[in-house]
Short mmCIF file of C-alpha atoms in Angstrom, two decimals:
data_model
loop_
_atom_site.label_atom_id
_atom_site.label_comp_id
_atom_site.label_asym_id
_atom_site.label_seq_id
_atom_site.Cartn_x
_atom_site.Cartn_y
_atom_site.Cartn_z
CA UNK N 1 152.09 157.32 69.82
CA UNK N 2 151.80 160.97 69.96
CA UNK N 3 155.44 161.30 71.08
CA UNK N 4 156.69 159.06 68.68
CA UNK N 5 155.19 161.00 65.83
CA UNK N 6 156.54 164.29 67.26
CA UNK N 7 160.13 162.90 67.79
CA UNK N 8 160.50 160.53 64.98
CA UNK N 9 157.81 161.09 62.24
CA UNK N 10 158.89 159.49 59.10
CA UNK N 11 162.13 157.59 58.39
CA UNK N 12 162.76 159.96 55.42
CA UNK N 13 163.34 162.52 57.93
CA UNK N 14 166.85 161.29 58.83
CA UNK N 15 170.10 160.86 56.90
CA UNK N 16 171.37 157.62 55.40
CA UNK N 17 172.87 155.47 57.96
CA UNK N 18 170.88 156.78 60.95
CA UNK N 19 170.28 154.07 63.67
CA UNK N 20 167.15 154.86 66.05
CA UNK N 21 166.90 152.40 68.77
CA UNK N 22 163.66 152.51 71.00
CA UNK N 23 163.22 150.62 74.41
CA UNK N 24 160.01 149.90 75.84
CA UNK N 25 158.19 147.46 78.11
CA UNK N 26 155.06 147.76 75.93
CA UNK N 27 155.09 145.77 72.70
CA UNK N 28 152.72 148.11 71.20
CA UNK N 29 155.12 150.73 70.70
CA UNK N 30 157.46 148.60 68.29
CA UNK N 31 154.58 146.61 66.64
CA UNK N 32 154.17 149.00 64.00
CA UNK N 33 155.24 149.21 60.48
CA UNK N 34 157.76 151.88 61.13
CA UNK N 35 159.81 149.73 63.22
CA UNK N 36 162.17 147.52 60.94
CA UNK N 37 163.70 145.20 63.28
CA UNK N 38 161.82 144.57 66.75
CA UNK N 39 163.89 142.50 69.07
CA UNK N 40 162.52 140.89 72.37
CA UNK N 41 165.42 141.14 75.01
CA UNK N 42 165.58 137.82 76.87
CA UNK N 43 166.48 137.49 80.71
CA UNK N 44 170.28 137.64 81.59
CA UNK N 45 171.57 134.08 82.16
CA UNK N 46 172.81 133.21 85.82
CA UNK N 47 176.58 134.00 85.27
CA UNK N 48 176.05 137.42 83.78
CA UNK N 49 173.30 138.15 86.41
CA UNK N 50 175.86 137.37 89.15
CA UNK N 51 178.53 139.48 87.51
CA UNK N 52 176.29 142.34 87.09
CA UNK N 53 175.37 142.08 90.84
CA UNK N 54 179.02 141.76 92.11
CA UNK N 55 179.88 145.11 89.96
CA UNK N 56 177.16 146.91 91.71
CA UNK N 57 177.83 145.56 95.12
CA UNK N 58 181.47 144.86 95.54
CA UNK N 59 183.13 146.90 92.30
CA UNK N 60 184.22 143.55 90.89
CA UNK N 61 183.13 140.73 88.47
CA UNK N 62 182.66 137.85 91.06
CA UNK N 63 182.19 137.66 94.63
CA UNK N 64 184.49 136.83 97.33
CA UNK N 65 184.49 133.46 98.97
CA UNK N 66 182.71 134.90 101.92
CA UNK N 67 179.97 136.39 99.68
CA UNK N 68 179.33 133.40 97.22
CA UNK N 69 176.32 131.82 98.89
CA UNK N 70 174.51 135.51 99.62
CA UNK N 71 175.29 136.55 95.92
CA UNK N 72 173.85 133.38 94.38
CA UNK N 73 170.67 133.72 96.55
CA UNK N 74 170.17 137.33 95.44
CA UNK N 75 170.65 136.69 91.88
CA UNK N 76 167.99 133.64 92.25
CA UNK N 77 165.61 135.70 94.36
CA UNK N 78 165.63 138.91 91.82
CA UNK N 79 165.46 136.42 88.72
CA UNK N 80 168.34 138.28 87.27
CA UNK N 81 166.28 141.48 86.94
CA UNK N 82 169.05 144.29 86.42
CA UNK N 83 166.70 146.97 88.04
CA UNK N 84 166.58 144.69 91.17
CA UNK N 85 170.17 143.71 91.25
CA UNK N 86 171.03 147.42 91.23
CA UNK N 87 168.59 148.34 93.90
CA UNK N 88 169.71 145.65 96.44
CA UNK N 89 173.37 146.41 96.04
CA UNK N 90 172.59 150.08 97.24
CA UNK N 91 171.27 148.77 100.33
CA UNK N 92 174.29 146.71 101.33
CA UNK N 93 177.30 149.16 102.17
CA UNK N 94 178.22 149.64 105.81
CA UNK N 95 175.75 147.12 107.11
CA UNK N 96 176.27 143.86 108.86
CA UNK N 97 175.89 140.40 107.46
CA UNK N 98 173.00 139.92 109.78
CA UNK N 99 171.23 142.82 108.14
CA UNK N 100 172.08 141.51 104.58
CA UNK N 101 170.17 138.23 105.37
CA UNK N 102 167.18 140.18 106.69
CA UNK N 103 167.13 142.11 103.48
CA UNK N 104 167.22 139.01 101.48
CA UNK N 105 164.58 137.36 103.19
CA UNK N 106 162.26 140.48 102.76
CA UNK N 107 163.11 140.46 98.99
CA UNK N 108 162.04 136.86 98.74
CA UNK N 109 158.47 138.15 99.71
CA UNK N 110 158.25 141.62 98.77
CA UNK N 111 160.09 143.63 95.85
CA UNK N 112 162.29 146.85 96.95
CA UNK N 113 160.26 149.81 97.06
CA UNK N 114 162.46 151.23 94.19
CA UNK N 115 161.95 148.19 92.06
CA UNK N 116 158.08 148.21 93.06
CA UNK N 117 157.52 151.76 92.09
CA UNK N 118 158.85 151.18 88.64
CA UNK N 119 157.28 147.93 87.72
CA UNK N 120 153.81 149.59 88.98
CA UNK N 121 153.63 151.89 86.27
CA UNK N 122 152.82 149.01 83.96
CA UNK N 123 150.17 147.66 86.47
CA UNK N 124 148.53 151.01 86.80
CA UNK N 125 148.06 151.39 83.05
CA UNK N 126 145.80 148.30 83.08
CA UNK N 127 141.88 148.47 83.35
CA UNK N 128 140.04 146.85 86.14
CA UNK N 129 139.58 143.42 84.42
CA UNK N 130 143.22 143.33 83.40
CA UNK N 131 144.34 144.13 86.78
CA UNK N 132 142.15 141.10 88.26
CA UNK N 133 143.67 138.88 85.69
CA UNK N 134 147.37 140.01 86.85
CA UNK N 135 146.65 139.74 90.44
CA UNK N 136 145.10 136.06 89.76
CA UNK N 137 148.28 135.18 88.09
CA UNK N 138 150.61 136.76 90.76
CA UNK N 139 148.72 134.89 93.51
CA UNK N 140 147.37 131.66 92.17
CA UNK N 141 148.05 130.76 88.44
CA UNK N 142 151.98 131.10 87.79
CA UNK N 143 152.70 127.85 85.80
CA UNK N 144 149.31 127.13 85.03
CA UNK N 145 148.03 126.00 81.51
CA UNK N 146 146.73 129.06 79.95
CA UNK N 147 143.55 127.11 78.40
CA UNK N 148 142.49 125.94 81.71
CA UNK N 149 142.40 129.50 83.64
CA UNK N 150 140.83 130.87 80.57
CA UNK N 151 137.78 129.25 81.12
CA UNK N 152 137.63 130.54 84.77
CA UNK N 153 138.17 134.19 83.64
CA UNK N 154 135.50 133.74 80.75
CA UNK N 155 132.89 132.78 83.14
CA UNK N 156 133.59 135.65 85.57
CA UNK N 157 133.36 138.00 82.40
CA UNK N 158 136.94 139.18 82.52
CA UNK N 159 137.50 139.38 78.92
CA UNK N 160 140.74 137.19 79.19
CA UNK N 161 141.63 136.77 75.66
CA UNK N 162 142.23 140.48 75.36
CA UNK N 163 143.57 140.72 78.74
CA UNK N 164 146.31 138.18 78.29
CA UNK N 165 147.22 139.81 75.00
CA UNK N 166 147.52 143.14 76.84
CA UNK N 167 149.64 141.48 79.63
CA UNK N 168 151.94 140.09 77.22
CA UNK N 169 152.42 143.03 75.03
CA UNK N 170 153.18 145.10 78.26
CA UNK N 171 155.90 142.40 79.32
CA UNK N 172 154.01 141.66 82.40
CA UNK N 173 153.66 137.75 81.64
CA UNK N 174 154.76 135.48 78.90
CA UNK N 175 153.07 132.22 77.50
CA UNK N 176 155.64 129.44 76.93
CA UNK N 177 155.71 127.13 73.94
CA UNK N 178 153.59 124.46 76.18
CA UNK N 179 150.88 127.17 76.83
CA UNK N 180 151.93 127.68 80.66
CA UNK N 181 151.63 131.20 82.07
CA UNK N 182 155.15 132.58 83.31
CA UNK N 183 155.40 135.74 85.40
CA UNK N 184 158.67 136.98 86.66
CA UNK N 185 159.53 136.51 90.53
CA UNK N 186 159.68 140.32 91.01
CA UNK N 187 156.32 140.92 89.14
CA UNK N 188 154.61 138.22 91.07
CA UNK N 189 155.78 139.85 94.29
CA UNK N 190 154.56 143.06 93.12
CA UNK N 191 150.94 141.39 92.65
CA UNK N 192 151.07 139.93 96.03
CA UNK N 193 152.16 143.16 97.83
CA UNK N 194 149.26 144.91 96.07
CA UNK N 195 146.72 142.36 97.28
CA UNK N 196 148.24 143.06 101.03
CA UNK N 197 147.99 146.86 100.34
CA UNK N 198 144.38 146.58 99.22
CA UNK N 199 143.40 145.39 102.59
CA UNK N 200 145.96 147.32 104.49
CA UNK N 201 147.86 144.42 105.53
CA UNK N 202 144.76 143.13 107.22
CA UNK N 203 144.46 139.26 106.60
CA UNK N 204 140.93 138.77 107.19
CA UNK N 205 140.16 141.17 104.38
CA UNK N 206 142.42 139.38 101.75
CA UNK N 207 140.66 138.20 98.61
CA UNK N 208 143.34 135.90 97.34
CA UNK N 209 145.54 133.38 99.69
CA UNK N 210 148.56 131.77 98.35
CA UNK N 211 149.88 130.51 101.49
CA UNK N 212 148.44 127.49 103.00
CA UNK N 213 148.89 128.26 106.60
CA UNK N 214 147.61 131.75 106.22
CA UNK N 215 144.57 130.78 104.13
CA UNK N 216 143.53 128.01 106.60
CA UNK N 217 144.07 130.52 109.59
CA UNK N 218 141.69 133.21 108.29
CA UNK N 219 139.11 131.02 106.98
CA UNK N 220 138.80 129.08 110.17
CA UNK N 221 139.35 131.72 112.82
CA UNK N 222 139.01 135.24 111.40
CA UNK N 223 135.69 137.45 111.22
CA UNK N 224 134.95 139.07 107.74
CA UNK N 225 135.95 136.35 105.47
CA UNK N 226 133.36 136.80 103.08
CA UNK N 227 135.88 138.69 100.65
CA UNK N 228 137.73 135.58 100.02
CA UNK N 229 137.67 134.45 96.51
CA UNK N 230 140.73 132.25 96.15
CA UNK N 231 142.69 130.08 98.50
CA UNK N 232 146.01 128.44 97.68
CA UNK N 233 145.79 125.66 95.32
CA UNK N 234 146.74 123.01 97.51
CA UNK N 235 145.37 122.65 101.04
CA UNK N 236 144.26 119.66 103.44
CA UNK N 237 140.65 118.83 104.55
CA UNK N 238 140.84 120.84 107.79
CA UNK N 239 139.17 123.68 105.67
CA UNK N 240 136.70 121.25 104.54
CA UNK N 241 135.80 120.56 108.19
CA UNK N 242 135.25 124.21 108.64
CA UNK N 243 133.21 124.56 105.28
CA UNK N 244 131.22 121.49 106.33
CA UNK N 245 129.93 122.97 109.38
CA UNK N 246 127.19 125.78 109.98
CA UNK N 247 129.41 128.61 109.26
CA UNK N 248 130.01 127.65 105.54
CA UNK N 249 128.36 130.96 104.26
CA UNK N 250 131.41 132.75 105.72
CA UNK N 251 133.05 131.88 102.35
CA UNK N 252 130.45 132.75 99.81
CA UNK N 253 132.85 134.19 97.23
CA UNK N 254 135.34 131.15 97.21
CA UNK N 255 135.83 130.15 93.50
CA UNK N 256 139.10 128.28 93.43
CA UNK N 257 139.69 125.47 95.70
CA UNK N 258 141.68 122.50 95.10
CA UNK N 259 141.76 119.57 97.71
CA UNK N 260 144.23 116.82 97.89
CA UNK N 261 144.26 114.29 100.63
CA UNK N 262 147.11 112.25 101.56
CA UNK N 263 147.40 109.44 104.31
CA UNK N 264 148.81 111.70 106.68
CA UNK N 265 145.56 114.08 106.67
CA UNK N 266 142.77 111.88 106.10
CA UNK N 267 139.65 112.94 107.43
CA UNK N 268 137.98 110.83 110.07
CA UNK N 269 134.36 109.25 109.44
CA UNK N 270 132.33 112.28 111.06
CA UNK N 271 133.39 114.34 108.17
CA UNK N 272 131.20 112.54 105.95
CA UNK N 273 128.03 113.07 108.07
CA UNK N 274 128.86 116.90 108.58
CA UNK N 275 129.40 117.23 104.61
CA UNK N 276 126.25 115.61 103.74
CA UNK N 277 124.28 117.88 106.23
CA UNK N 278 125.22 120.83 104.31
CA UNK N 279 123.87 120.47 100.54
CA UNK N 280 124.86 123.83 99.18
CA UNK N 281 128.42 124.76 100.00
CA UNK N 282 130.29 127.48 97.86
CA UNK N 283 127.57 129.08 95.71
CA UNK N 284 130.27 130.78 93.69
CA UNK N 285 132.55 127.72 93.13
CA UNK N 286 134.15 127.76 89.66
CA UNK N 287 136.85 125.31 89.88
CA UNK N 288 136.78 121.96 92.06
CA UNK N 289 139.73 119.76 92.15
CA UNK N 290 139.42 116.71 94.45
CA UNK N 291 142.12 114.16 95.16
CA UNK N 292 142.64 110.91 96.92
CA UNK N 293 139.52 111.23 98.93
CA UNK N 294 138.91 107.93 100.74
CA UNK N 295 135.41 108.36 102.26
CA UNK N 296 132.27 108.17 100.48
CA UNK N 297 131.21 111.69 99.10
CA UNK N 298 128.70 113.29 96.67
CA UNK N 299 129.43 115.84 94.18
CA UNK N 300 126.14 117.27 94.92
CA UNK N 301 127.37 118.33 98.37
CA UNK N 302 128.64 121.58 96.56
CA UNK N 303 126.92 124.09 94.99
CA UNK N 304 127.80 123.18 91.22
CA UNK N 305 125.45 125.61 89.34
CA UNK N 306 128.57 127.66 88.23
CA UNK N 307 131.09 125.14 88.22
CA UNK N 308 133.64 125.27 85.14
CA UNK N 309 136.26 123.24 85.83
CA UNK N 310 135.81 119.71 87.70
CA UNK N 311 138.93 117.32 88.33
CA UNK N 312 138.09 114.17 90.24
CA UNK N 313 141.03 111.86 91.09
CA UNK N 314 141.38 108.55 92.76
CA UNK N 315 138.15 108.82 94.67
CA UNK N 316 137.16 105.13 95.01
CA UNK N 317 134.01 105.84 96.87
CA UNK N 318 132.25 108.63 94.66
CA UNK N 319 129.13 107.88 94.51
CA UNK N 320 126.97 110.03 92.35
CA UNK N 321 128.86 110.56 89.14
CA UNK N 322 125.40 110.71 87.27
CA UNK N 323 125.07 114.14 88.71
CA UNK N 324 127.54 115.51 86.31
CA UNK N 325 124.82 115.38 83.62
CA UNK N 326 123.39 118.45 84.94
CA UNK N 327 126.67 120.70 85.16
CA UNK N 328 125.61 122.76 82.32
CA UNK N 329 128.45 125.37 82.79
CA UNK N 330 131.25 122.94 82.65
CA UNK N 331 134.02 123.57 80.41
CA UNK N 332 136.76 121.08 81.51
CA UNK N 333 136.33 117.57 83.04
CA UNK N 334 138.99 115.23 84.24
CA UNK N 335 138.08 111.82 85.66
CA UNK N 336 141.40 109.73 87.01
CA UNK N 337 141.09 106.69 88.26
CA UNK N 338 137.55 106.59 89.12
CA UNK N 339 137.27 102.93 89.65
CA UNK N 340 133.23 102.75 90.02
CA UNK N 341 132.70 104.51 86.53
CA UNK N 342 131.57 101.76 84.10
CA UNK N 343 129.85 103.92 81.68
CA UNK N 344 130.20 107.75 80.80
CA UNK N 345 127.05 109.73 82.20
CA UNK N 346 125.18 111.15 79.55
CA UNK N 347 126.93 114.55 78.74
CA UNK N 348 124.76 115.67 75.80
CA UNK N 349 123.66 118.65 78.10
CA UNK N 350 127.23 119.70 78.56
CA UNK N 351 127.03 122.30 75.73
CA UNK N 352 130.24 124.23 76.76
CA UNK N 353 132.40 121.19 77.58
CA UNK N 354 135.85 121.99 75.50
CA UNK N 355 138.11 119.52 77.24
CA UNK N 356 137.49 115.95 78.52
CA UNK N 357 140.03 113.64 79.82
CA UNK N 358 139.65 110.31 81.13
CA UNK N 359 142.55 108.46 82.63
CA UNK N 360 143.00 104.95 84.57
CA UNK N 361 139.52 104.17 84.67
CA UNK N 362 139.79 100.45 84.52
CA UNK N 363 136.39 99.57 84.67
CA UNK N 364 135.02 101.88 81.92
CA UNK N 365 133.67 100.08 78.79
CA UNK N 366 131.41 102.66 77.41
CA UNK N 367 132.05 106.14 76.11
CA UNK N 368 129.24 106.62 73.91
CA UNK N 369 127.96 109.82 75.46
CA UNK N 370 131.07 111.57 74.05
CA UNK N 371 129.11 111.62 70.64
CA UNK N 372 127.02 114.57 71.46
CA UNK N 373 129.84 116.96 72.48
CA UNK N 374 129.78 119.41 69.61
CA UNK N 375 131.88 121.93 71.16
CA UNK N 376 134.54 119.51 72.46
CA UNK N 377 138.20 120.59 71.49
CA UNK N 378 140.45 118.43 73.39
CA UNK N 379 139.81 114.43 73.96
CA UNK N 380 142.29 112.56 75.94
CA UNK N 381 141.65 108.71 76.67
CA UNK N 382 144.52 106.99 78.71
CA UNK N 383 144.79 103.76 80.26
CA UNK N 384 141.14 102.72 79.65
CA UNK N 385 141.91 98.83 79.05
CA UNK N 386 138.35 97.49 78.62
CA UNK N 387 137.51 100.15 76.01
CA UNK N 388 137.35 98.20 72.74
CA UNK N 389 135.85 100.61 70.15
CA UNK N 390 135.46 104.45 69.87
CA UNK N 391 132.06 105.86 69.23
CA UNK N 392 130.99 108.06 66.24
CA UNK N 393 133.38 111.15 66.31
CA UNK N 394 131.71 112.70 63.31
CA UNK N 395 129.78 115.21 65.37
CA UNK N 396 132.93 116.68 67.24
CA UNK N 397 133.55 119.38 64.68
CA UNK N 398 135.50 121.65 66.77
CA UNK N 399 137.87 118.94 67.96
CA UNK N 400 141.65 119.93 67.57
CA UNK N 401 143.19 117.38 69.86
CA UNK N 402 142.81 113.56 70.10
CA UNK N 403 144.78 111.49 72.62
CA UNK N 404 144.58 107.71 72.56
CA UNK N 405 147.24 106.02 75.18
CA UNK N 406 147.56 102.84 76.69
CA UNK N 407 143.95 101.67 75.80
CA UNK N 408 145.34 97.96 75.29
CA UNK N 409 141.87 96.52 74.33
CA UNK N 410 141.08 99.03 71.51
CA UNK N 411 140.56 97.17 68.38
CA UNK N 412 138.57 99.53 65.94
CA UNK N 413 138.41 103.14 65.19
CA UNK N 414 135.39 103.47 62.75
CA UNK N 415 135.91 106.72 60.99
CA UNK N 416 137.80 110.33 61.24
CA UNK N 417 135.01 111.47 59.08
CA UNK N 418 133.89 115.01 60.47
CA UNK N 419 137.34 115.87 62.11
CA UNK N 420 138.10 118.74 59.80
CA UNK N 421 139.51 120.71 62.55
CA UNK N 422 141.92 118.21 64.40
CA UNK N 423 145.45 119.06 64.37
CA UNK N 424 146.91 116.84 66.96
CA UNK N 425 146.54 113.00 66.79
CA UNK N 426 148.52 111.10 69.35
CA UNK N 427 148.15 107.45 69.41
CA UNK N 428 150.40 105.42 72.14
CA UNK N 429 150.50 101.64 72.91
CA UNK N 430 147.35 100.48 71.29
CA UNK N 431 148.55 96.92 70.72
CA UNK N 432 145.23 95.25 69.29
CA UNK N 433 144.68 98.12 66.57
CA UNK N 434 145.37 96.82 63.08
CA UNK N 435 143.92 99.57 60.81
CA UNK N 436 143.51 103.08 60.99
CA UNK N 437 140.51 104.75 58.94
CA UNK N 438 141.59 106.93 55.90
CA UNK N 439 143.44 110.05 57.08
CA UNK N 440 142.65 112.21 54.16
CA UNK N 441 139.76 113.87 55.87
CA UNK N 442 141.94 115.45 58.62
CA UNK N 443 142.97 118.40 56.18
CA UNK N 444 144.35 120.62 59.20
CA UNK N 445 146.51 117.90 60.94
CA UNK N 446 149.85 118.97 61.60
CA UNK N 447 151.07 116.53 64.27
CA UNK N 448 150.80 112.69 64.04
CA UNK N 449 152.20 110.47 66.55
CA UNK N 450 152.12 106.69 66.37
CA UNK N 451 154.00 104.74 69.07
CA UNK N 452 154.14 101.05 69.99
CA UNK N 453 151.03 100.21 68.04
CA UNK N 454 152.75 96.82 67.39
CA UNK N 455 149.98 95.26 64.98
CA UNK N 456 149.04 98.40 62.83
CA UNK N 457 149.58 97.50 59.31
CA UNK N 458 148.85 100.60 57.49
CA UNK N 459 148.45 104.37 57.59
CA UNK N 460 146.65 105.63 54.38
CA UNK N 461 145.63 108.83 53.26
CA UNK N 462 146.98 112.29 52.13
CA UNK N 463 147.92 114.81 54.82
CA UNK N 464 148.71 118.03 53.24
CA UNK N 465 149.18 120.12 56.32
CA UNK N 466 151.55 117.66 58.25
CA UNK N 467 154.54 119.11 59.93
CA UNK N 468 155.68 116.52 62.40
CA UNK N 469 155.41 112.76 61.81
CA UNK N 470 156.70 110.26 64.41
CA UNK N 471 156.46 106.62 64.31
CA UNK N 472 157.94 104.41 66.82
CA UNK N 473 157.66 100.70 67.74
CA UNK N 474 155.18 100.24 65.09
CA UNK N 475 157.03 96.75 63.99
CA UNK N 476 154.05 95.50 61.76
CA UNK N 477 153.75 98.65 59.81
CA UNK N 478 154.69 98.20 56.20
CA UNK N 479 152.70 100.90 54.56
CA UNK N 480 152.92 104.64 55.22
CA UNK N 481 151.34 107.94 53.98
CA UNK N 482 152.06 109.14 50.21
CA UNK N 483 155.21 111.13 50.81
CA UNK N 484 154.71 112.98 47.65
CA UNK N 485 151.54 114.49 48.98
CA UNK N 486 151.80 114.35 52.60
CA UNK N 487 155.28 115.70 53.24
CA UNK N 488 155.01 118.96 51.53
CA UNK N 489 155.22 121.07 54.83
CA UNK N 490 157.00 118.34 56.81
CA UNK N 491 159.51 120.03 59.30
CA UNK N 492 160.03 117.03 61.65
CA UNK N 493 160.42 113.13 60.68
CA UNK N 494 161.12 110.58 63.18
CA UNK N 495 160.98 106.83 62.52
CA UNK N 496 162.43 104.23 65.01
CA UNK N 497 162.10 100.47 65.49
CA UNK N 498 159.66 99.94 62.44
CA UNK N 499 161.19 96.75 60.95
CA UNK N 500 159.04 95.99 58.08
CA UNK N 501 158.51 99.54 56.93
CA UNK N 502 159.88 100.08 53.33
CA UNK N 503 160.22 103.63 52.33
CA UNK N 504 161.23 103.36 48.59
CA UNK N 505 161.45 107.00 48.00
CA UNK N 506 160.80 110.31 49.99
CA UNK N 507 160.74 113.71 48.69
CA UNK N 508 160.61 116.37 51.30
CA UNK N 509 160.79 119.92 49.71
CA UNK N 510 162.28 122.44 51.80
CA UNK N 511 163.51 120.40 54.60
CA UNK N 512 166.34 122.32 56.02
CA UNK N 513 169.09 121.17 58.34
CA UNK N 514 167.73 123.96 61.05
CA UNK N 515 164.35 122.09 61.23
CA UNK N 516 163.78 120.10 64.22
CA UNK N 517 165.55 116.67 64.31
CA UNK N 518 165.67 114.02 67.00
CA UNK N 519 168.26 111.60 67.23
CA UNK N 520 169.12 108.90 69.64
CA UNK N 521 171.84 106.19 69.83
CA UNK N 522 169.78 103.73 67.46
CA UNK N 523 169.51 106.35 64.80
CA UNK N 524 171.66 107.40 62.06
CA UNK N 525 171.35 111.00 60.29
CA UNK N 526 171.17 111.88 56.79
CA UNK N 527 172.69 115.31 57.39
CA UNK N 528 172.19 116.80 53.80
CA UNK N 529 168.39 117.03 54.70
CA UNK N 530 168.27 116.66 58.28
CA UNK N 531 165.89 113.49 58.55
CA UNK N 532 166.46 110.91 61.39
CA UNK N 533 166.03 107.39 60.24
CA UNK N 534 166.12 104.54 62.61
CA UNK N 535 166.19 100.71 62.30
CA UNK N 536 164.49 100.37 59.03
CA UNK N 537 164.09 96.98 57.48
CA UNK N 538 165.10 97.66 54.05
CA UNK N 539 167.47 100.23 52.46
CA UNK N 540 166.28 103.85 52.60
CA UNK N 541 166.49 105.65 49.22
CA UNK N 542 166.51 109.32 48.79
CA UNK N 543 166.37 111.69 45.45
CA UNK N 544 169.02 113.86 44.62
CA UNK N 545 168.61 117.27 45.92
CA UNK N 546 168.58 120.29 43.76
#
């Protein structure tokens, strides 16, 4: 900003019609009042990237037939980054095609030195906490949900909210619309190369492993594995054999393991005995994801004092679910297809729990302990056929998302009282549910989705913040929200297969054609205001627009 003030100063210094264009990888430079029109430059599409590479490499706009495959791979490997396209084109002249292939293979693992040197200037500007987050993303968490990994970093005292904001402003990552973390391939390669360089290319000194084979080899064979903090997200139980034996202390810092067991790599029966003999494995464990494990196993075989995320799926012989009650650091709990589960353990001690997801638990009949989760923000109940009633939700003051899907036995929801922060309500295929509580208490609700609730008769209340309303397959529905008060902020309306629904009049102020509209083969569109209306039982009337 010192250079800014010295060179530009005030807009009044320049004559009428002057145009000043500033480019920067740091968004803070342009997020100031003096900048009138900030613009984020998006990545080039494939065709433009291919054209640019060919201009650099071959002096033409397109590759010859012999170079099509190679040029395509270069563009894909660089992610269309102009800096990388130019750098690799300089390495090709007067070299054989065999050398070209070697250069391309190397490029897929490590950025070129010229590219790496320029990208690393942004990395060097980060503080130590931000660098750790950057390296975690590059090695492990690209494509992960931001909300999930946020808990891991919080528990490690890395100040992730500030860190992610800085990484975004410096164009090192992006957060997509569905909250996934995105990092350019060249930046991801830079991060992984930094991890290699930090240990002087010695595998046994690596702190993070993103390659299954390398991580397994180092953990099981190398000395000096005490520095390993994270292994690749998915690896087979061979490593667990190693962990279950007497040398488990060689991985004291392991924080992020994920185990998925499939038919071709199921452990033998002796693994169970070895596992039970070691009752305090991985003392710094933060995240445990355990899937398809066929033998009897106890959660308490792992040191769970610091566990932040626990995801158990398809484990028919899990025997100590009650031990979940003591996981006081837990923030995210997912239980998927846990057939022994009939009643949810007492979760009242889980004061930090912010997300609870239960799915395909076909014997679960009682989720009463949900009532005590005062810090819960997301609750997802999916395919729990024996659940008939929801408990009292009034104490879930911080709940922002409620998903109820395929709970075919659900007949009653007592009240939405107390859910003043709820923003998303999704209800899908609840065939026995006939009535909903009045929705007027949901002052912040912006998205309401009702699908295939065949016996639902009425939706009552006023939703002043509602932006997205979707009603599909609710064939008994004959009364909906008061449009006069509930549709003031509506941006998207979808109604499909609601044969009894009679909407005499709808008034949707400020509903523009540019707003989101969903249309399928059974819908017709009222193009003057952009509403999608499908298979209504009676005529649909609209007031004249001003």
